[in-house]
Amino acid sequence: MKILILGNQARSTSNFWTVLMRRMRAAGHEALCAVPAGDDAAEAAIRAIGEEDPAFRKGPAVRLCHYPLDRKGLNPLRDMATMHALYRLFKQEKPDLLFASTIKPVIYGCMAARLARVPHIYATITGLGYAFEADNFFKKCVNRLSIGLYHCALAGAEGVFFQNRDDAELFRKVGILRRSARVLMARGTGVDIRRFAEAPLPPLPAEGCAPEEREIIFLLVGRLLEAKGLPEYAAAARELKTQYPAARFQLLGPPEQGLGSVDLAQVRRWQDEGSIEYLGETRDVRPYVEACHALVLPSWREGTPTSIMEGMSMGRAAVVTDVPGCREVVEDGVNGCICAAHDPRALAAAMRRLLDEPGLLVRMGAAGRDLACREFDAEVVAEKILVDMRVPRAAG
């Protein structure tokens, strides 16, 4: 089969779907990855998928092509240009199957694939995004438009993957999915448990040391978006710093532009006031996860939080909000702490629990690693996705 993997960024497609593309290649299928241009390093990583494993060298390489995409914009002319470009790409390449992920690739990719008569169309809903945060008039207008576009796009899909049941139920409730729609569940993109290997914790505070001496390092990994809970994280850090001045609250992630983003100047102000440390962005989060004691994600809603799964795989406890996606990967008191969303005080209380009982970091980190290996291994997730899409395995 010729399988086309459609993403909205080379970097995220490389980070999240490498194992899936590698398994496609290992099974002898032709994999074509379509992403917007502009990230040479990530594109090189995609082209090299499978080359390090001798078992996969006989399979066809992952090819890469580009298409135009305004990820965050609401300009209909640009979006129509994206759909037209994808239609031409599908007509030229004639893929047997489309696997589209993230909002615009799902909407315009599935529409274009239907027009181009791609035989098998699959979409994966990785999160609901800005359009479903309908708390003002403008967002409500975007929400109604998005519902209509999703409905048109997914009408021609053979199957739709969801990363949590809440999102699937919402899509049915608002009328996006038809009753006959084939709904599939996936454990997010999974986590490469070999690449994100278990790592020893940094030194823990001595037993019985004073609160002001407890240097516990918390890390939030995510794009600079309000919906990741950045304002709540900064407020909780500010509160905890008064009692635990040695505690550190780090933030790692790329700046974003457009709707729902947090201005970099605001991040700098939080840093200047001493509440958080902004670490910038990186292509490899592992050294930063290894240097912290716990991962934090006070998100408003997730598909399945990859940063938390990666932290769990490396043996780190997690502090998350009680929202769809997050509660699928964290069990309160077992591999982390769960708190109310949109509530800085509740977030501070959850992190204070780990500051007051540092021994929990060891126990919760070990439980997280065990859970990652049992349920979130990317190899297992990728295999299930291929089975659900009825992609044939390699002969023999």
mmCIF file of N, CA, C and O in Angstrom, residues 34 84 112 129 146 199 272 283 303 317 347 355:
data_model
loop_
_atom_site.group_PDB
_atom_site.id
_atom_site.type_symbol
_atom_site.label_atom_id
_atom_site.label_comp_id
_atom_site.label_asym_id
_atom_site.label_seq_id
_atom_site.Cartn_x
_atom_site.Cartn_y
_atom_site.Cartn_z
ATOM 1 N N ALA A 34 3.505 14.168 4.333
ATOM 2 C CA ALA A 34 3.259 15.511 3.808
ATOM 3 C C ALA A 34 3.142 16.494 4.964
ATOM 4 O O ALA A 34 2.294 16.329 5.844
ATOM 5 N N HIS A 84 -6.882 22.905 -1.913
ATOM 6 C CA HIS A 84 -6.618 22.696 -3.342
ATOM 7 C C HIS A 84 -5.257 22.030 -3.558
ATOM 8 O O HIS A 84 -5.120 21.113 -4.385
ATOM 9 N N ALA A 112 -10.244 16.995 0.892
ATOM 10 C CA ALA A 112 -9.526 16.866 -0.370
ATOM 11 C C ALA A 112 -9.398 15.401 -0.776
ATOM 12 O O ALA A 112 -9.524 15.052 -1.966
ATOM 13 N N GLY A 129 -8.538 21.880 20.719
ATOM 14 C CA GLY A 129 -7.991 23.171 20.340
ATOM 15 C C GLY A 129 -8.846 24.359 20.731
ATOM 16 O O GLY A 129 -9.867 24.257 21.418
ATOM 17 N N SER A 146 -16.202 25.451 13.068
ATOM 18 C CA SER A 146 -15.396 24.237 13.181
ATOM 19 C C SER A 146 -16.263 22.988 13.171
ATOM 20 O O SER A 146 -15.907 21.975 12.548
ATOM 21 N N ALA A 199 15.309 7.215 33.996
ATOM 22 C CA ALA A 199 16.502 7.955 34.430
ATOM 23 C C ALA A 199 16.440 8.195 35.930
ATOM 24 O O ALA A 199 15.363 8.441 36.476
ATOM 25 N N ASP A 272 10.948 37.415 35.409
ATOM 26 C CA ASP A 272 11.561 38.534 36.127
ATOM 27 C C ASP A 272 11.074 38.632 37.565
ATOM 28 O O ASP A 272 11.827 39.034 38.457
ATOM 29 N N ARG A 283 14.734 20.627 20.706
ATOM 30 C CA ARG A 283 14.340 19.486 19.884
ATOM 31 C C ARG A 283 14.384 18.180 20.671
ATOM 32 O O ARG A 283 13.914 17.150 20.197
ATOM 33 N N GLY A 303 -5.813 15.829 24.286
ATOM 34 C CA GLY A 303 -6.153 14.580 23.623
ATOM 35 C C GLY A 303 -5.609 13.476 24.515
ATOM 36 O O GLY A 303 -6.323 12.839 25.279
ATOM 37 N N ALA A 317 7.119 11.610 38.388
ATOM 38 C CA ALA A 317 5.746 11.821 38.837
ATOM 39 C C ALA A 317 5.125 12.946 38.017
ATOM 40 O O ALA A 317 5.822 13.766 37.413
ATOM 41 N N LEU A 347 -3.720 23.776 42.134
ATOM 42 C CA LEU A 347 -2.451 23.348 41.537
ATOM 43 C C LEU A 347 -1.321 23.478 42.536
ATOM 44 O O LEU A 347 -0.477 22.576 42.667
ATOM 45 N N LEU A 355 6.293 18.552 47.610
ATOM 46 C CA LEU A 355 7.306 19.295 48.364
ATOM 47 C C LEU A 355 7.346 18.844 49.819
ATOM 48 O O LEU A 355 8.419 18.782 50.437
#
